[in-house]
mmCIF file of C-alpha atoms in Angstrom:
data_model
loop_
_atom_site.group_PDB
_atom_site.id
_atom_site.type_symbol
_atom_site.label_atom_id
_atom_site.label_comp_id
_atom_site.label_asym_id
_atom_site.label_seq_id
_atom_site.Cartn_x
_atom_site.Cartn_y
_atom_site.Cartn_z
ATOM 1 C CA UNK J 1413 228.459 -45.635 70.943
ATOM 2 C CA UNK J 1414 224.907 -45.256 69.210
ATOM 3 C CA UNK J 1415 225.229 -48.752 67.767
ATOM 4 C CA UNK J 1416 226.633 -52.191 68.182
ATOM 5 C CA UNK J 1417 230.090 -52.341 66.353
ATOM 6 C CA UNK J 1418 231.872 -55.270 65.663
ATOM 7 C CA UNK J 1419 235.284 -55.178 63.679
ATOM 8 C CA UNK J 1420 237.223 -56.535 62.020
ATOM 9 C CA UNK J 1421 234.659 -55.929 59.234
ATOM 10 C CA UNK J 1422 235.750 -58.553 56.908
ATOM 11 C CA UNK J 1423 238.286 -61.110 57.882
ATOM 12 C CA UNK J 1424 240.259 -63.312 55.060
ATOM 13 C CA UNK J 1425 241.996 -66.633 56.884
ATOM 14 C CA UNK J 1426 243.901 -69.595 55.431
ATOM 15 C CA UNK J 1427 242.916 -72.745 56.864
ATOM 16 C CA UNK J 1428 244.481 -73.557 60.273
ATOM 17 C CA UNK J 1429 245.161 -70.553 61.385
ATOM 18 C CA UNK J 1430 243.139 -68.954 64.458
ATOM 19 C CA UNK J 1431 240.984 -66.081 64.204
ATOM 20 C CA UNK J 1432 239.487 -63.490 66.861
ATOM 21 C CA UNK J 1433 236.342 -61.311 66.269
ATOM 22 C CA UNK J 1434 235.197 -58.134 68.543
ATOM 23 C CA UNK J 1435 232.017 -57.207 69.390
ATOM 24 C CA UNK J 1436 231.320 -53.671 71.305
ATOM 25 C CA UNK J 1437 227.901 -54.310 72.302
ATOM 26 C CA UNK J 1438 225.362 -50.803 73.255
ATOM 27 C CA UNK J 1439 227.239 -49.130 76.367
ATOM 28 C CA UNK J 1440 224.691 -50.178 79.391
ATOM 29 C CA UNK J 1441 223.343 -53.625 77.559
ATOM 30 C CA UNK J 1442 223.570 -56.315 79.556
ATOM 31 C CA UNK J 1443 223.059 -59.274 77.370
ATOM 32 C CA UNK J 1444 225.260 -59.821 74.482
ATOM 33 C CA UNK J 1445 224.490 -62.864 71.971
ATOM 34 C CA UNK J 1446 227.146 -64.471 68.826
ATOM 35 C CA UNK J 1447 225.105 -65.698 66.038
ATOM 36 C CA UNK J 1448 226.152 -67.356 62.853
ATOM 37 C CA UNK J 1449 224.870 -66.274 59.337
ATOM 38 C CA UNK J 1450 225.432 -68.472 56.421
ATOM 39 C CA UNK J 1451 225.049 -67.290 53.071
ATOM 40 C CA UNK J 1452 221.273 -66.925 52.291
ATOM 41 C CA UNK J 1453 220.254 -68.249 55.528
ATOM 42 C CA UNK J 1454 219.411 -66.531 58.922
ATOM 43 C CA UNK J 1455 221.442 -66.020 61.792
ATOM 44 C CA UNK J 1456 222.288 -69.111 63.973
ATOM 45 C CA UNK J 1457 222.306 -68.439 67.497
ATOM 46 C CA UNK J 1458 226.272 -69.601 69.121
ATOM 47 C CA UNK J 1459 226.238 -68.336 72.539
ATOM 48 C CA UNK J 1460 224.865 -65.677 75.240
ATOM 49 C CA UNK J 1461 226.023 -63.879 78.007
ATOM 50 C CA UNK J 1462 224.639 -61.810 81.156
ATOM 51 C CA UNK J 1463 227.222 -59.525 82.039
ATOM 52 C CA UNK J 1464 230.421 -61.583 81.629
ATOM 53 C CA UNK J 1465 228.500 -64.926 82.100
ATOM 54 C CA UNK J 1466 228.367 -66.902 80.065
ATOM 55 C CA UNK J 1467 224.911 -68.996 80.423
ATOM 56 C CA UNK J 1468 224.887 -70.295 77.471
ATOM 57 C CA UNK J 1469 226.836 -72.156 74.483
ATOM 58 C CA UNK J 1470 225.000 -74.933 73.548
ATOM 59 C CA UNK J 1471 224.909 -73.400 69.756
ATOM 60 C CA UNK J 1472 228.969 -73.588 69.281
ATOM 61 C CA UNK J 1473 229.470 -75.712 66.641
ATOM 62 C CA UNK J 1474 232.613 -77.406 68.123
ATOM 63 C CA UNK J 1475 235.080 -76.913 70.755
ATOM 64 C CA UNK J 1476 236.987 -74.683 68.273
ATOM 65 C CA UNK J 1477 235.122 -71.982 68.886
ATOM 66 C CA UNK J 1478 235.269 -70.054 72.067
ATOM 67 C CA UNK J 1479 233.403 -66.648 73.216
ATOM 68 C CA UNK J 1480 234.539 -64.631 76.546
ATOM 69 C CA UNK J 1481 233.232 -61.419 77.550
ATOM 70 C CA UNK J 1482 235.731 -60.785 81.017
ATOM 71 C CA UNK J 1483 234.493 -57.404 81.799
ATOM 72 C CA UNK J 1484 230.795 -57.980 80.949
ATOM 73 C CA UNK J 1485 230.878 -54.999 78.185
ATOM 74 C CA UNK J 1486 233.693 -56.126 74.970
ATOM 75 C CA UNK J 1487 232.900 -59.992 73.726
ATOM 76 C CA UNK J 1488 235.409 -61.908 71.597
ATOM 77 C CA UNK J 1489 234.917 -64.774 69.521
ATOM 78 C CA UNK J 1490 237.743 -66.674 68.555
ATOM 79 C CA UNK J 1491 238.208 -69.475 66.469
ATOM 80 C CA UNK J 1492 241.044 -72.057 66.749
ATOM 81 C CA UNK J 1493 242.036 -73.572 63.469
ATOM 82 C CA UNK J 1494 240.022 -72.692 60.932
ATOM 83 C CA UNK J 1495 238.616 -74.869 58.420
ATOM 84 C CA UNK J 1496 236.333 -73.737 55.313
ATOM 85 C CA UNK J 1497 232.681 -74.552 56.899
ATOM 86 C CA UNK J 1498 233.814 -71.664 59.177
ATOM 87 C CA UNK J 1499 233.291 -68.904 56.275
ATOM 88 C CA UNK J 1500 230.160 -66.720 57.535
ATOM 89 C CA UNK J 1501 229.063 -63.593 58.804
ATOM 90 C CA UNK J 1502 229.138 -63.643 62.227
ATOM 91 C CA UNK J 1503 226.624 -61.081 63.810
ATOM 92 C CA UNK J 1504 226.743 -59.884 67.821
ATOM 93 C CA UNK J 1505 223.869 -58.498 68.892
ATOM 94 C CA UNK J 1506 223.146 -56.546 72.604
ATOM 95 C CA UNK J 1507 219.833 -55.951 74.641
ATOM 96 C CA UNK J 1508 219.385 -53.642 77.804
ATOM 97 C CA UNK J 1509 217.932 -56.704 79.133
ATOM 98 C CA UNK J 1510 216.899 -60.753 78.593
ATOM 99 C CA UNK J 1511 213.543 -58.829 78.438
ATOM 100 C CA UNK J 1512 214.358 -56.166 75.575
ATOM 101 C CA UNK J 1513 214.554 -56.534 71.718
ATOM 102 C CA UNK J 1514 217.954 -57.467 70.474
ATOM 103 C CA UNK J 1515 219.965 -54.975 68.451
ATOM 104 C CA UNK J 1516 222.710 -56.443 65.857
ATOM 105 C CA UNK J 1517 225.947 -55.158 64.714
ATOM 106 C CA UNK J 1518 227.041 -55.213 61.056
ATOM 107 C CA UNK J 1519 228.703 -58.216 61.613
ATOM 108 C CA UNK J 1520 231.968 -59.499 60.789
ATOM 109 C CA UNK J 1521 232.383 -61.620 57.266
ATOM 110 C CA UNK J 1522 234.756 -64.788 57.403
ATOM 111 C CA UNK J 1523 236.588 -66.084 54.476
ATOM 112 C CA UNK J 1524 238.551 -69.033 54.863
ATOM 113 C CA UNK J 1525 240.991 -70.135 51.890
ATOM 114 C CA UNK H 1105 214.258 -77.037 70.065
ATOM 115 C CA UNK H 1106 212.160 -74.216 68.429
ATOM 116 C CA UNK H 1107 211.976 -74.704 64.511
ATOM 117 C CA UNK H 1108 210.822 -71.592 62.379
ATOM 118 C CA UNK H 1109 209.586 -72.200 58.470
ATOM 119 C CA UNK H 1110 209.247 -69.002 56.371
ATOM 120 C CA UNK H 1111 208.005 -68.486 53.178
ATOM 121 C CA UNK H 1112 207.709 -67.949 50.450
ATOM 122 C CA UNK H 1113 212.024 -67.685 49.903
ATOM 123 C CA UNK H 1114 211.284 -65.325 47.346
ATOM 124 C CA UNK H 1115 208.942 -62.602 46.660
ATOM 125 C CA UNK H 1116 208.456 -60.020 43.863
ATOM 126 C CA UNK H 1117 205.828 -57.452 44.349
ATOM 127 C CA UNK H 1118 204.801 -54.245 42.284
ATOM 128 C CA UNK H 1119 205.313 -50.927 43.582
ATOM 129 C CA UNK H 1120 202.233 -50.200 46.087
ATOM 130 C CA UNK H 1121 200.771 -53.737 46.046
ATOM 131 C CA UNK H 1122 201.101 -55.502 49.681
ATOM 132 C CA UNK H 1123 203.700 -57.787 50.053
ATOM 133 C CA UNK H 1124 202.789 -60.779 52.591
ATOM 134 C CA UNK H 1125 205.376 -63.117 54.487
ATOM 135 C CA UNK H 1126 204.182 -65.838 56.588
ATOM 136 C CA UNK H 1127 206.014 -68.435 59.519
ATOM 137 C CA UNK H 1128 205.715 -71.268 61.501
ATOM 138 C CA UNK H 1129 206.814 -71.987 64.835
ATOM 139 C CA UNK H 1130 207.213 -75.644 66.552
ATOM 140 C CA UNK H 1131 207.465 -74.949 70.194
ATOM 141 C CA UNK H 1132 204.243 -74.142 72.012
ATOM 142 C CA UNK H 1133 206.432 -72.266 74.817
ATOM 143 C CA UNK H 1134 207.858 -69.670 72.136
ATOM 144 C CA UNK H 1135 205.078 -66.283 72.855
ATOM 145 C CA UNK H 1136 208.089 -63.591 71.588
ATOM 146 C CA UNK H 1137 208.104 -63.166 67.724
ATOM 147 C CA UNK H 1138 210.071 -60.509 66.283
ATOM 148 C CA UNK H 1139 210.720 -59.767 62.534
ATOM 149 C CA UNK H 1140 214.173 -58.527 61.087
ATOM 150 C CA UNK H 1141 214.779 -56.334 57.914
ATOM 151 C CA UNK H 1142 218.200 -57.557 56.611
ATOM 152 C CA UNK H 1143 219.632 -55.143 53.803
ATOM 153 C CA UNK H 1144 222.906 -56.455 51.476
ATOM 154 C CA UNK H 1145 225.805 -56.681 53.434
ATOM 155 C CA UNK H 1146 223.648 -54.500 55.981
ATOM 156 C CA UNK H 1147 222.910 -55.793 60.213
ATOM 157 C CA UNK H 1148 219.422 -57.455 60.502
ATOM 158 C CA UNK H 1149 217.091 -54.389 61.895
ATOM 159 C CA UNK H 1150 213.968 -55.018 63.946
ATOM 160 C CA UNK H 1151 211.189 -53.749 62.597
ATOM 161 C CA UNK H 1152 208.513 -55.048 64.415
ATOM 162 C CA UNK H 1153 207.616 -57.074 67.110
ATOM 163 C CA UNK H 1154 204.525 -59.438 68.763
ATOM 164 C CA UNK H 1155 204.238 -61.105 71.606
ATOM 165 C CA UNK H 1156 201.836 -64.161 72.454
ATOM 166 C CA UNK H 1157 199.175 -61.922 74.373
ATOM 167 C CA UNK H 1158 198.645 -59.906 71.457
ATOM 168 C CA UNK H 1159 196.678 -61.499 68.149
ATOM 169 C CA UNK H 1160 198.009 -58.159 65.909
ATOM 170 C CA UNK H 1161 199.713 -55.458 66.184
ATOM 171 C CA UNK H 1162 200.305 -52.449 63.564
ATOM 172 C CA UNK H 1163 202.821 -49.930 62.689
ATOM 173 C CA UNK H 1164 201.882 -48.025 59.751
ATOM 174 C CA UNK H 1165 202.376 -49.740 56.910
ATOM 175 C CA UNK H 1166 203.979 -52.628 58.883
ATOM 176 C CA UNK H 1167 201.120 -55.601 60.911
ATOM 177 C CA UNK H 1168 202.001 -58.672 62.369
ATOM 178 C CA UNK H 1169 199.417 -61.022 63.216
ATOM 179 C CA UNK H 1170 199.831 -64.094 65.889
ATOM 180 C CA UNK H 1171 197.816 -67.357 65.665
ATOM 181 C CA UNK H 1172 198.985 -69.008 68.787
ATOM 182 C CA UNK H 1173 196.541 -72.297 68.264
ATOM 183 C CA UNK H 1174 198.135 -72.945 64.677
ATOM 184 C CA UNK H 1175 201.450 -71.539 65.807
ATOM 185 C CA UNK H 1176 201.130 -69.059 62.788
ATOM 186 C CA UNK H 1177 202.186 -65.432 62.173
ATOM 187 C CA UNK H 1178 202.491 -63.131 59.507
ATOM 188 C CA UNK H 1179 204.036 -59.668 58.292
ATOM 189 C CA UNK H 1180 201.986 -57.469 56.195
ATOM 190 C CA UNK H 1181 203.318 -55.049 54.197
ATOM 191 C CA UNK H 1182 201.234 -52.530 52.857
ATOM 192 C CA UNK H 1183 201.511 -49.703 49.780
ATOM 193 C CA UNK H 1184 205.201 -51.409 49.067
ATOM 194 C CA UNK H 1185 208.030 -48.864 48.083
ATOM 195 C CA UNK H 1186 211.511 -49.870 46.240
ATOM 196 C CA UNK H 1187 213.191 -49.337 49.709
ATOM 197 C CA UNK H 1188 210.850 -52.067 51.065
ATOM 198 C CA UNK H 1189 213.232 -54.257 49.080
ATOM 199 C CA UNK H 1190 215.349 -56.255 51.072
ATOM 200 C CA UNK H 1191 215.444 -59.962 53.037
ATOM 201 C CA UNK H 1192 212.799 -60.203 55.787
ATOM 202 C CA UNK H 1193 213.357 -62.711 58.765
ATOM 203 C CA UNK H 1194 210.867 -63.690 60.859
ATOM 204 C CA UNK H 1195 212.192 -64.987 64.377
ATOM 205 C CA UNK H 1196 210.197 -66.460 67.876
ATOM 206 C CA UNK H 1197 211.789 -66.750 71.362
ATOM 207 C CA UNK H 1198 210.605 -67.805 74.463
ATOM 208 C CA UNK H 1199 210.634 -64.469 76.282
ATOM 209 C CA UNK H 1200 211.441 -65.602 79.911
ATOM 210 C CA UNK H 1201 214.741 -66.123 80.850
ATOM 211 C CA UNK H 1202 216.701 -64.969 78.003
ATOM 212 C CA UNK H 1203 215.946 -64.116 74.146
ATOM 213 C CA UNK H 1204 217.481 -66.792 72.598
ATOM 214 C CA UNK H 1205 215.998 -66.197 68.992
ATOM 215 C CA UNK H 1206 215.576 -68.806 66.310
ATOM 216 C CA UNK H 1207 215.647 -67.404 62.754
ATOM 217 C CA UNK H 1208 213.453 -68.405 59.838
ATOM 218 C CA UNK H 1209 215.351 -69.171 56.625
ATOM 219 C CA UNK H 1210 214.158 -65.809 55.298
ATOM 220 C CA UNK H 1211 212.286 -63.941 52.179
ATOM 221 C CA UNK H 1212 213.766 -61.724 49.557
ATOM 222 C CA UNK H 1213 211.010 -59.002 48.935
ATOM 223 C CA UNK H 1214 211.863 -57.033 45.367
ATOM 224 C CA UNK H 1215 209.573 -54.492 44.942
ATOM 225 C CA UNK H 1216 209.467 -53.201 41.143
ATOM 226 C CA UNK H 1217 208.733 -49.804 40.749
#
């Protein structure tokens, strides 16, 4: 596609209950990041991959969370058990390379009741 | 870890008067600094970027400028339209190995017409 698209765009959740987000990065881009964006703040880096390695998590902010990307092109980030500090936009963003600007999707926004 | 200060949070500007945003990185290793145009409910959208071996660098009525020895740099916004309105980010990186971006807080620029 000519952009990144994630879906669902918006995402309502009761507490507890697990959630999964999808990220179709730029077709070719190797490197695919999950950031966090909290109302009126900026994005929070979560996690990285190369291909469908992933070489870095250090920003997930508990073992909840979970990111895969098993064919090195679709990500998914899924939540386990929800709880309300988990209400954000959560942004995926792809580059052709570590070297190359990122490029963000629209993101996905997370309520959790 | 890489720390990024932005300001001012807020910023109101007449139509056609420059609009400047400034930052402040903490690590000395950090020499990729991109900037982000984040619309309501919109993906953040590059809009210009600077890296450490360049002290400016201009695109139209968009310049970045780079002072590596204060670990300053700053977006310049010239002959401001309405459509300039939206939150800026500014953002550094270390460029080798993988972008992992850190995110100022961000600026809301309202240009009055």
């Amino acid at each position: 596609g000519a952009g990144v698209s994630q879906s669902p765009r918006y995402k309502v959740a009761k507490r507890g209950q697990d959630v999964a987000l999808r990220c179709d990065p730029i077709s070719g881009h190797v490197s695919l990041f999950w950031y966090q964006q909290a109302l009126g703040q900026g994005p929070e880096f979560l996690t990285y991959f190369q291909n469908e390695a992933q070489l870095d998590k250090s920003g997930l902010p508990s073992d909840r969370f979970f990111a895969e990307r098993p064919e090195g092109s679709v990500s998914t980030l899924k939540i386990q058990r929800t709880q309300q500090e988990d209400s954000a936009v959560y942004l995926c963003a792809s580059s052709l390379s570590e070297y190359q600007p990122q490029h963000f999707g629209d993101g996905t926004r997370l309520s959790i009741l | 870890g890489e720390n990024v200060e932005q300001h001012p949070s807020t910023l109101s500007v007449q139509e056609g008067d420059s609009a400047v945003i400034k930052c402040t990185y903490s690590d000395s290793a950090s020499n990729y600094f991109p900037w982000y145009k984040q619309e309501l409910g919109k993906r953040p959208q590059l809009i210009i970027d600077i890296r450490s071996n360049v002290g400016e660098k201009k695109d139209q009525r968009i310049a970045v400028t780079l002072n590596k020895t204060a670990k300053h740099f700053s977006l310049h916004i010239t002959e401001t339209q309405p459509e300039d309105s939206a939150v800026y980010f500014c953002a550094a990186s270390r460029a080798g190995g993988y972008q992992k971006v850190t995110f100022g807080t961000g600026t809301k620029l309202q240009v009055i017409p």
